[in-house]
Amino acid sequence: MRAAGSDAVRRILCVFPRYTSAFATWEYAYPLTDGVRALMPPQGLLLIAAYLPQNWQVRFIDENIKAATGRDFEWADAVFVSGMHIQRKQMNDICRRAHEQNRPAVIGGPSVSACPEYYPGFDYLHVGELGDATDALIAHLARDVSRPAQQVVFKTLDRLPMTEFPVPAYELAELNTYFLANIQYSSGCPYQCEFCDIPGLYGRNPRMKTPQQIIAELDKLREGGSTNTVYFVDDNFIGNRKAALELLPHVIEWQKKHGYPTRLACEATLNIAKRPEILEKMQEAFFITIFCGIETPDPDALKAMQKDHNMMVPILEGVRTINSYGMEVVSGIIMGLDTDKLDTASALLQFIDQSKIPMLTINLLQALPKTPLWDRLEREGRLIDDEGRDSNVRFLLPYDHVVSEWKRCMEVAYDPVKLFERYDYQCEYTYTNRVKAPVGGQLTWANIKRALIILRNVFWKVGVLGDYRRVFWKFALKRLRKGDIEGLLSATLVGHHLVRFAQEATHGNQNASNYSIRLREAAVPAE
Ligand code: SF4
């Protein structure tokens, strides 16, 4: 559904801020692609764009792809911004540029919802999810688009049911310039991990769209020319297992009808390994990757952070089970925990070797506002407000030791020899368990052209110019002998990012946390 119409026609400029360079932006992979410039389209802004009254005009600009110009701001009656904490500096800069043209600046999304105090300069704050605050904001702008004398805060008390969410305005985004397309099926998570802000922000009782909404979104993404991987950005895809089981048959039917055109990925808790009935359907629906917040292989640490559900099956067994259904596990890892010992990094590196997980987001612990961890550390006087540090937590171990162990883990885990050995394992023992997409689904002329461009880039930029070309060719020749072009391309694209990011990180040029408040310049250039 849309917001109620208004007589006044407004022009809304939606600007998504640039990302600060981080592990999870995969930016080092972009030069190997056929023109990818950013990771994923911003769900929140495209949702708001679709919800605005039918007769309002919307212009959407993702500054990871191109910068909004003075003329864009001049065109607008109001400027909408959304983003995460890590984009805080860039969001405040968009606000400044809106004010240069005397346009009201409106901010919504996860960062302002958790920390309204980060954004004193904005004219309007939209705190919380889509709901009564959104309607009040729209009604206000319909009446008056002048800048208010004082900041006005709209806070959602009554959320719009997700079953009434419109399909996000994917048509406004240049979908083929994104590494992945994305969809949101549910919001919220029933668990309460100490460091996580999801239950506090979005609730413990997951809310869902209907399967029909998801199919409509898949259709729209496909029509819009999205690249052929869609990431379910749900906080926990199995937060409501019954709902996941209801959705999957619809997705399977959609894939079969269209010849399996789209690979799928999601985030879910590791205890999904105990649910073969879900894994079987995910395999059939062409899910190829699950991001699991394993966080640490140390059981005492998992207990301390209230993540006992990770131990419902032995962790290595859980990873193997997921692999047996054709899905690669990507793992979140946290260092700097109170339970860490002097040999934690060594234990972690052993776990990485044993699990054969190629990609792990290894972060230093960062306390996010509105989490139990924040509250505890505040009570203990262990929160540090220093943008020069890689974490806002006073660790129990010495800070320099924790950071140097993080660098050691990055260096060893993403040593090209070790990384491509793990990818080789995945090609042999995980990817072979995937659905075989029929000719015509994945094998379109557009995909063939894309694959040829990526192959050329990979051979030239990694195989000829790369500083780990010997390792690459050992891996590549084996894959080529087996006719496994897909394994070769997918591993090299992501692997190249991992190797390059780790090289930068060990030289101190990257943040040790995706959530770090250490505000670096956004590294992805805007035009
Ligand atoms: S399971 Fe994941 S989403 Fe849920 S509370 Fe824990 S970390 Fe957050």
Coordinates of C-alpha atoms and ligand atoms in Angstrom, one line a residue:
M1 CA 0.0 0.0 0.0
R2 CA 0.9 3.7 -0.3
A3 CA 0.5 6.6 1.9
A4 CA -2.8 8.5 1.5
G5 CA -2.6 10.9 -1.5
S6 CA -2.4 14.6 -1.0
D7 CA -3.4 17.6 -3.2
A8 CA 0.1 19.0 -2.9
V9 CA 2.6 17.5 -5.3
R10 CA 6.0 17.2 -3.7
R11 CA 9.4 16.4 -5.2
I12 CA 11.5 14.1 -2.9
L13 CA 15.2 13.5 -3.4
C14 CA 16.2 10.2 -1.7
V15 CA 20.0 10.1 -1.2
F16 CA 21.8 7.0 0.0
P17 CA 25.2 7.9 1.5
R18 CA 28.5 6.4 0.5
Y19 CA 29.9 3.5 2.6
T20 CA 33.0 3.9 4.5
S21 CA 35.4 1.2 3.3
A22 CA 34.7 -2.0 5.1
F23 CA 35.2 -5.7 4.8
A24 CA 31.6 -6.3 3.9
T25 CA 31.4 -3.9 1.1
W26 CA 33.4 -6.2 -1.2
E27 CA 34.8 -3.2 -3.0
Y28 CA 38.0 -4.8 -4.2
A29 CA 35.9 -7.2 -6.2
Y30 CA 34.2 -4.5 -8.3
P31 CA 37.1 -3.9 -10.7
L32 CA 36.9 -7.5 -11.7
T33 CA 33.2 -7.3 -12.7
D34 CA 31.4 -5.8 -15.6
G35 CA 30.6 -2.5 -14.0
V36 CA 29.5 -3.1 -10.4
R37 CA 29.8 0.0 -8.3
A38 CA 28.1 -0.8 -5.1
L39 CA 27.1 -3.8 -2.9
M40 CA 23.3 -3.8 -2.6
P41 CA 20.4 -1.3 -3.3
P42 CA 19.2 0.3 -0.1
Q43 CA 16.0 -1.4 0.9
G44 CA 14.8 1.3 3.4
L45 CA 15.0 4.2 1.0
L46 CA 13.5 2.3 -1.9
L47 CA 10.6 1.2 0.4
I48 CA 9.9 4.7 1.5
A49 CA 10.1 5.8 -2.1
A50 CA 7.4 3.2 -3.0
Y51 CA 5.2 4.3 -0.1
L52 CA 5.1 8.0 -0.9
P53 CA 1.8 9.3 -2.3
Q54 CA 1.3 8.3 -5.9
N55 CA 1.4 11.8 -7.2
W56 CA 4.7 12.7 -5.5
Q57 CA 7.8 12.7 -7.7
V58 CA 10.8 10.8 -6.4
R59 CA 14.5 11.0 -7.5
F60 CA 16.8 8.3 -6.0
I61 CA 20.6 8.7 -5.9
D62 CA 23.0 6.2 -4.4
E63 CA 26.2 8.1 -3.7
N64 CA 28.2 4.9 -3.9
I65 CA 27.4 5.1 -7.7
K66 CA 27.2 8.8 -8.3
A67 CA 27.1 11.9 -6.2
A68 CA 23.9 14.0 -5.9
T69 CA 24.6 17.4 -7.5
G70 CA 23.5 20.9 -6.5
R71 CA 20.9 20.7 -9.2
D72 CA 19.4 17.6 -7.6
F73 CA 19.1 19.4 -4.3
E74 CA 17.7 22.4 -6.0
W75 CA 15.0 20.3 -7.8
A76 CA 13.8 18.8 -4.5
D77 CA 11.2 20.0 -2.0
A78 CA 12.7 17.8 0.7
V79 CA 15.7 15.5 1.0
F80 CA 15.4 12.0 2.5
V81 CA 18.5 10.2 3.8
S82 CA 18.9 6.8 5.4
G83 CA 21.8 4.6 6.6
M84 CA 23.8 2.8 9.3
H85 CA 26.0 4.2 12.0
I86 CA 29.1 3.6 9.8
Q87 CA 27.6 6.1 7.3
R88 CA 27.0 8.8 10.0
K89 CA 29.6 11.3 8.7
Q90 CA 28.3 11.0 5.1
M91 CA 24.7 11.4 6.2
N92 CA 25.5 14.6 8.1
D93 CA 27.3 15.8 5.0
I94 CA 24.2 15.2 2.8
C95 CA 22.2 17.2 5.4
R96 CA 24.7 20.1 5.1
R97 CA 24.4 20.0 1.3
A98 CA 20.5 20.1 1.5
H99 CA 20.7 23.1 3.8
E100 CA 23.0 24.9 1.4
Q101 CA 20.0 24.9 -0.9
N102 CA 17.7 25.7 2.0
R103 CA 15.9 22.3 1.6
P104 CA 14.6 20.4 4.6
A105 CA 16.6 17.3 5.4
V106 CA 14.8 14.2 6.7
I107 CA 16.6 11.2 8.1
G108 CA 15.2 7.7 8.8
G109 CA 16.7 4.2 9.0
P110 CA 18.6 2.1 11.5
S111 CA 21.2 4.6 12.7
V112 CA 18.8 7.4 13.6
S113 CA 16.3 5.0 15.1
A114 CA 19.0 3.8 17.6
C115 CA 20.8 7.1 18.1
P116 CA 18.7 10.2 17.3
E117 CA 21.3 12.3 19.1
Y118 CA 23.8 11.6 16.3
Y119 CA 21.9 13.8 14.0
P120 CA 21.3 17.2 15.5
G121 CA 21.4 19.1 12.2
F122 CA 18.5 17.3 10.4
D123 CA 15.2 19.1 10.3
Y124 CA 13.1 15.9 10.6
L125 CA 13.9 12.6 12.3
H126 CA 12.0 9.5 11.5
V127 CA 12.6 7.2 14.4
G128 CA 11.5 3.5 14.0
E129 CA 10.0 1.5 11.2
L130 CA 7.4 2.3 8.5
G131 CA 4.2 3.3 10.3
D132 CA 2.3 6.1 11.9
A133 CA 5.4 8.3 12.0
T134 CA 5.8 7.9 8.3
D135 CA 2.2 9.0 7.7
A136 CA 2.6 12.0 10.0
L137 CA 5.8 13.0 8.3
I138 CA 4.2 12.8 4.8
A139 CA 1.1 14.7 6.0
H140 CA 3.4 17.4 7.5
L141 CA 5.4 17.8 4.2
A142 CA 2.2 17.9 2.2
R143 CA 1.2 21.0 4.3
D144 CA 4.6 22.6 4.6
V145 CA 8.0 22.1 3.1
S146 CA 9.8 25.0 4.7
R147 CA 12.6 24.2 7.1
P148 CA 11.2 24.2 10.7
A149 CA 12.7 26.5 13.4
Q150 CA 13.5 23.5 15.5
Q151 CA 14.1 19.8 14.8
V152 CA 10.9 17.8 14.6
V153 CA 10.9 14.1 15.6
F154 CA 8.4 11.6 14.3
K155 CA 8.5 8.3 16.2
T156 CA 6.7 5.2 15.1
L157 CA 4.4 3.8 17.7
D158 CA 2.1 1.8 15.4
R159 CA 4.1 -0.1 12.7
L160 CA 2.6 -0.8 9.3
P161 CA 2.1 -4.6 9.1
M162 CA 4.8 -6.0 6.7
T163 CA 1.9 -7.7 4.8
E164 CA 1.0 -4.1 3.7
F165 CA 4.4 -3.0 2.6
P166 CA 4.6 -2.0 -1.0
V167 CA 7.2 -3.6 -3.3
P168 CA 10.3 -1.4 -2.9
A169 CA 10.8 1.0 -5.8
Y170 CA 13.6 -1.2 -7.3
E171 CA 12.9 0.5 -10.7
L172 CA 14.6 3.6 -9.4
A173 CA 17.9 1.9 -8.9
E174 CA 20.3 0.8 -11.6
L175 CA 20.2 -2.8 -10.5
N176 CA 22.9 -4.0 -12.8
T177 CA 25.5 -1.8 -11.0
Y178 CA 25.0 -3.7 -7.7
F179 CA 27.0 -6.8 -6.7
L180 CA 23.8 -8.3 -5.2
A181 CA 20.1 -7.5 -5.3
N182 CA 18.3 -7.9 -2.0
I183 CA 14.9 -8.6 -0.5
Q184 CA 13.5 -8.5 3.0
Y185 CA 11.0 -11.2 4.1
S186 CA 11.0 -10.7 7.8
S187 CA 12.1 -8.3 10.5
G188 CA 13.2 -9.1 14.1
C189 CA 14.8 -12.0 15.9
P190 CA 13.7 -14.1 18.8
Y191 CA 17.2 -14.4 20.4
Q192 CA 18.9 -11.8 22.6
C193 CA 22.7 -12.0 21.9
E194 CA 24.3 -9.5 24.2
F195 CA 26.0 -7.4 21.5
C196 CA 23.1 -7.3 19.0
D197 CA 20.7 -4.3 18.5
I198 CA 18.2 -6.2 16.3
P199 CA 15.8 -7.5 19.0
G200 CA 15.8 -4.0 20.7
L201 CA 15.2 -2.2 17.4
Y202 CA 12.9 -4.6 15.5
G203 CA 11.5 -6.8 18.2
R204 CA 11.8 -10.5 19.2
N205 CA 8.6 -11.6 17.5
P206 CA 9.6 -11.6 13.8
R207 CA 7.1 -9.9 11.4
M208 CA 6.7 -11.2 7.9
K209 CA 5.6 -10.3 4.4
T210 CA 3.6 -12.9 2.5
P211 CA 5.1 -15.3 0.1
Q212 CA 3.1 -13.5 -2.7
Q213 CA 4.9 -10.3 -1.8
I214 CA 8.3 -12.0 -2.1
I215 CA 7.4 -13.5 -5.5
A216 CA 6.3 -10.1 -6.7
E217 CA 9.6 -8.7 -5.6
L218 CA 11.6 -11.4 -7.3
D219 CA 9.6 -10.7 -10.5
K220 CA 10.3 -7.0 -10.3
L221 CA 14.0 -7.5 -9.6
R222 CA 14.3 -9.9 -12.6
E223 CA 12.4 -7.5 -14.9
G224 CA 14.7 -4.7 -13.7
G225 CA 17.8 -6.5 -14.9
S226 CA 19.3 -7.3 -11.5
T227 CA 22.4 -9.4 -11.3
N228 CA 21.6 -12.9 -10.7
T229 CA 22.0 -13.2 -6.9
V230 CA 19.5 -12.0 -4.4
Y231 CA 20.3 -11.7 -0.7
F232 CA 17.6 -12.0 1.9
V233 CA 18.6 -9.3 4.4
D234 CA 16.4 -10.6 7.1
D235 CA 18.1 -10.5 10.5
N236 CA 17.4 -14.3 10.9
F237 CA 15.8 -16.1 8.0
I238 CA 14.6 -18.8 10.4
G239 CA 13.5 -16.4 13.1
N240 CA 10.1 -17.9 12.4
R241 CA 10.7 -21.4 11.1
K242 CA 7.1 -21.9 10.2
A243 CA 7.1 -18.8 8.0
A244 CA 10.3 -19.9 6.3
L245 CA 8.8 -23.3 5.5
E246 CA 5.7 -21.5 4.1
L247 CA 7.8 -19.3 1.8
L248 CA 10.2 -21.8 0.4
P249 CA 7.7 -23.8 -1.8
H250 CA 6.7 -20.6 -3.5
V251 CA 10.3 -19.7 -4.2
I252 CA 11.0 -23.2 -5.5
E253 CA 8.0 -22.9 -7.9
W254 CA 9.2 -19.5 -9.1
Q255 CA 12.7 -20.9 -9.8
K256 CA 11.3 -23.9 -11.7
K257 CA 9.0 -21.7 -13.7
H258 CA 11.8 -19.4 -14.8
G259 CA 14.6 -22.0 -15.1
Y260 CA 16.4 -21.2 -11.9
P261 CA 17.6 -17.7 -12.9
T262 CA 18.5 -16.5 -9.4
R263 CA 20.9 -17.7 -6.7
L264 CA 19.8 -16.9 -3.2
A265 CA 21.6 -16.1 0.0
C266 CA 20.5 -15.2 3.6
E267 CA 21.4 -14.8 7.2
A268 CA 20.4 -17.4 9.7
T269 CA 21.4 -18.9 13.0
L270 CA 23.6 -21.9 13.0
N271 CA 20.9 -24.1 14.5
I272 CA 19.4 -24.2 11.0
A273 CA 21.7 -27.3 10.8
K274 CA 19.2 -29.1 13.0
R275 CA 16.4 -28.5 10.5
P276 CA 16.9 -30.8 7.5
E277 CA 13.3 -30.1 6.4
I278 CA 14.3 -26.4 5.9
L279 CA 17.7 -27.1 4.4
E280 CA 16.2 -29.5 1.8
K281 CA 13.8 -26.8 0.6
M282 CA 16.5 -24.2 0.6
Q283 CA 18.7 -26.4 -1.5
E284 CA 15.8 -26.9 -3.9
A285 CA 15.1 -23.1 -3.9
F286 CA 18.8 -22.5 -5.0
F287 CA 20.1 -21.0 -1.8
I288 CA 23.9 -21.1 -2.2
T289 CA 25.1 -19.1 0.9
I290 CA 24.1 -18.7 4.5
F291 CA 25.7 -16.1 6.7
C292 CA 25.9 -17.5 10.2
G293 CA 27.0 -15.4 13.2
I294 CA 29.2 -18.1 14.7
E295 CA 31.1 -15.4 16.5
T296 CA 33.6 -17.7 18.3
P297 CA 34.3 -21.4 18.6
D298 CA 34.7 -21.0 22.4
P299 CA 31.6 -22.5 24.2
D300 CA 32.3 -20.3 27.3
A301 CA 32.3 -17.2 25.2
L302 CA 29.0 -18.2 23.4
K303 CA 27.4 -18.8 26.8
A304 CA 28.6 -15.4 28.1
M305 CA 27.1 -13.6 25.1
Q306 CA 23.8 -15.5 25.3
K307 CA 24.4 -17.2 22.1
D308 CA 23.9 -20.7 23.4
H309 CA 21.8 -21.6 20.4
N310 CA 25.0 -21.8 18.4
M311 CA 25.8 -24.9 20.4
M312 CA 22.7 -26.9 19.6
V313 CA 24.9 -28.9 17.3
P314 CA 28.7 -29.1 17.4
I315 CA 29.8 -26.1 15.3
L316 CA 32.0 -28.0 12.8
E317 CA 29.2 -30.6 12.4
G318 CA 26.7 -27.8 11.7
V319 CA 28.9 -26.2 9.1
R320 CA 29.4 -29.6 7.3
T321 CA 25.7 -30.2 7.4
I322 CA 24.9 -26.9 5.7
N323 CA 27.6 -27.6 3.1
S324 CA 26.1 -30.9 2.4
Y325 CA 23.0 -29.1 1.1
G326 CA 25.1 -27.0 -1.3
M327 CA 25.3 -23.9 0.8
E328 CA 28.6 -22.2 1.7
V329 CA 28.7 -20.8 5.2
V330 CA 30.0 -17.3 5.7
S331 CA 30.8 -16.7 9.3
G332 CA 30.8 -13.7 11.6
I333 CA 33.6 -13.7 14.2
I334 CA 34.2 -11.4 17.1
M335 CA 37.5 -10.8 18.8
G336 CA 38.1 -8.8 22.0
L337 CA 35.5 -10.6 24.0
D338 CA 35.8 -10.6 27.8
T339 CA 36.3 -14.4 27.6
D340 CA 39.2 -14.1 25.2
K341 CA 42.5 -15.5 26.3
L342 CA 46.1 -15.0 25.1
D343 CA 45.7 -18.0 22.8
T344 CA 42.3 -17.1 21.4
A345 CA 43.6 -16.1 18.0
S346 CA 45.4 -19.4 17.6
A347 CA 42.3 -21.3 18.5
L348 CA 40.3 -19.3 15.9
L349 CA 42.9 -20.0 13.2
Q350 CA 42.6 -23.7 13.9
F351 CA 38.8 -23.4 13.7
I352 CA 39.1 -21.7 10.3
D353 CA 41.4 -24.5 9.0
Q354 CA 39.0 -27.2 10.2
S355 CA 35.8 -25.6 9.1
K356 CA 37.1 -24.8 5.6
I357 CA 34.9 -21.6 5.7
P358 CA 36.5 -19.3 3.1
M359 CA 34.9 -16.0 4.2
L360 CA 34.7 -14.9 7.8
T361 CA 34.0 -11.3 8.8
I362 CA 36.5 -11.1 11.7
N363 CA 35.5 -8.0 13.7
L364 CA 36.7 -6.5 16.9
L365 CA 34.0 -6.2 19.5
Q366 CA 32.1 -3.0 19.2
A367 CA 29.4 -1.9 21.6
L368 CA 26.3 -0.7 19.7
P369 CA 23.9 1.7 21.5
K370 CA 20.6 0.1 22.7
T371 CA 22.2 -3.3 23.3
P372 CA 22.6 -5.2 26.6
L373 CA 26.4 -5.1 26.0
W374 CA 26.3 -1.3 25.8
D375 CA 24.4 -1.1 29.1
R376 CA 26.8 -3.5 30.9
L377 CA 29.9 -1.8 29.7
E378 CA 28.5 1.6 30.6
R379 CA 27.9 0.3 34.1
E380 CA 31.4 -1.0 34.2
G381 CA 32.9 2.2 32.9
R382 CA 34.4 0.4 29.9
L383 CA 33.0 2.5 27.0
I384 CA 35.6 4.6 25.3
D385 CA 34.7 7.6 23.0
D386 CA 37.8 7.9 20.9
E387 CA 37.5 7.9 17.1
G388 CA 41.2 7.0 16.8
R389 CA 40.5 3.5 18.2
D390 CA 39.2 0.5 16.3
S391 CA 36.7 -0.3 19.1
N392 CA 34.8 1.7 21.7
V393 CA 35.3 -1.1 24.2
R394 CA 38.0 -1.2 26.9
F395 CA 39.0 -4.9 26.5
L396 CA 40.1 -7.0 29.4
L397 CA 43.2 -7.9 27.5
P398 CA 45.6 -5.1 26.4
Y399 CA 44.2 -3.1 23.4
D400 CA 47.5 -3.4 21.4
H401 CA 47.5 -7.2 21.9
V402 CA 43.9 -7.6 20.7
V403 CA 44.5 -5.4 17.6
S404 CA 47.7 -7.2 16.7
E405 CA 46.0 -10.6 17.2
W406 CA 43.2 -9.4 14.9
K407 CA 45.8 -8.4 12.3
R408 CA 47.5 -11.8 12.7
C409 CA 44.2 -13.6 12.1
M410 CA 43.5 -11.5 9.0
E411 CA 46.9 -12.1 7.6
V412 CA 46.9 -15.9 8.2
A413 CA 43.2 -16.5 7.3
Y414 CA 43.5 -14.6 4.1
D415 CA 46.9 -15.7 3.0
P416 CA 46.1 -16.6 -0.6
V417 CA 47.4 -20.2 -0.3
K418 CA 45.2 -20.9 2.7
L419 CA 42.2 -19.1 1.3
F420 CA 42.2 -20.8 -2.1
E421 CA 42.7 -24.2 -0.4
R422 CA 39.5 -23.5 1.4
Y423 CA 37.7 -22.4 -1.8
D424 CA 39.0 -25.6 -3.5
Y425 CA 37.4 -27.6 -0.7
Q426 CA 34.1 -25.7 -1.2
C427 CA 34.2 -26.3 -5.0
E428 CA 34.7 -30.0 -4.4
Y429 CA 32.4 -30.7 -1.5
T430 CA 29.8 -27.9 -1.3
Y431 CA 29.1 -26.4 -4.7
T432 CA 28.7 -29.9 -6.2
N433 CA 25.6 -30.4 -3.9
R434 CA 23.7 -27.5 -5.5
V435 CA 20.7 -27.7 -7.8
K436 CA 21.8 -28.0 -11.4
A437 CA 20.2 -25.1 -13.0
P438 CA 18.8 -26.1 -16.5
V439 CA 20.3 -24.6 -19.6
G440 CA 18.5 -21.4 -20.3
G441 CA 18.0 -20.3 -16.7
Q442 CA 21.5 -19.2 -15.8
L443 CA 22.9 -19.7 -19.3
T444 CA 21.5 -16.6 -20.9
W445 CA 23.4 -14.4 -23.4
A446 CA 23.6 -11.7 -20.8
N447 CA 25.1 -14.1 -18.3
I448 CA 27.6 -15.5 -20.8
K449 CA 28.7 -11.9 -21.7
R450 CA 29.0 -11.0 -18.1
A451 CA 31.1 -14.2 -17.4
L452 CA 33.4 -13.5 -20.3
I453 CA 34.1 -10.0 -19.1
I454 CA 34.8 -11.2 -15.6
L455 CA 37.0 -14.0 -16.9
R456 CA 39.0 -11.5 -18.9
N457 CA 39.4 -9.2 -15.9
V458 CA 40.3 -12.0 -13.6
F459 CA 42.9 -13.5 -15.9
W460 CA 44.5 -10.0 -16.5
K461 CA 44.2 -8.3 -13.1
V462 CA 44.8 -11.4 -10.9
G463 CA 46.4 -13.9 -13.3
V464 CA 48.9 -11.5 -14.9
L465 CA 49.1 -8.4 -12.6
G466 CA 48.2 -10.0 -9.3
D467 CA 50.8 -10.5 -6.6
Y468 CA 49.4 -14.0 -5.8
R469 CA 49.2 -15.1 -9.4
R470 CA 50.9 -18.5 -8.8
V471 CA 48.3 -19.4 -6.2
F472 CA 45.6 -18.2 -8.5
W473 CA 46.8 -20.3 -11.5
K474 CA 47.1 -23.4 -9.4
F475 CA 43.5 -23.0 -8.3
A476 CA 42.3 -21.8 -11.7
L477 CA 43.9 -24.6 -13.8
K478 CA 42.3 -27.2 -11.6
R479 CA 38.9 -25.6 -11.9
L480 CA 39.3 -25.2 -15.7
R481 CA 40.3 -28.9 -16.1
K482 CA 37.1 -29.8 -14.3
G483 CA 35.1 -27.4 -16.5
D484 CA 34.1 -25.5 -13.3
I485 CA 34.0 -21.9 -14.6
E486 CA 31.3 -21.0 -12.1
G487 CA 33.4 -22.1 -9.1
L488 CA 36.5 -20.4 -10.6
L489 CA 34.7 -17.0 -11.0
S490 CA 32.7 -16.9 -7.8
A491 CA 35.7 -17.9 -5.6
T492 CA 38.1 -15.5 -7.4
L493 CA 35.8 -12.5 -7.3
V494 CA 35.2 -12.7 -3.5
G495 CA 38.6 -14.2 -2.8
H496 CA 40.4 -11.3 -4.4
H497 CA 38.5 -8.8 -2.2
L498 CA 39.4 -10.9 0.9
V499 CA 43.1 -11.0 0.0
R500 CA 43.3 -7.3 -0.8
F501 CA 41.3 -6.2 2.2
A502 CA 43.4 -8.3 4.5
Q503 CA 46.6 -6.8 3.0
E504 CA 45.3 -3.3 3.7
A505 CA 44.1 -4.3 7.2
T506 CA 47.5 -5.7 8.2
H507 CA 49.0 -2.4 7.1
G508 CA 46.6 -0.5 9.4
N509 CA 44.6 0.9 6.5
Q510 CA 41.2 -0.7 7.3
N511 CA 38.9 -0.8 10.3
A512 CA 39.0 -3.8 12.6
S513 CA 35.2 -3.6 12.9
N514 CA 32.4 -3.2 10.3
Y515 CA 30.6 -1.3 13.0
S516 CA 33.6 0.8 14.2
I517 CA 32.9 4.5 14.9
R518 CA 36.4 5.1 13.6
L519 CA 35.3 7.3 10.8
R520 CA 37.4 7.0 7.8
E521 CA 36.9 8.7 4.5
A522 CA 34.5 6.8 2.3
A523 CA 36.8 4.9 -0.1
V524 CA 34.3 4.1 -2.9
P525 CA 34.6 7.0 -5.2
A526 CA 31.5 8.9 -6.3
E527 CA 31.7 10.7 -9.6
Ligands
SF4_1 S1 20.7 -14.5 16.5 FE1 21.6 -12.9 15.2 S2 20.0 -11.4 14.8 FE2 19.3 -12.7 16.5 S3 19.9 -11.5 18.3 FE3 21.6 -13.0 17.9 S4 23.1 -11.8 16.6 FE4 21.1 -10.7 16.6

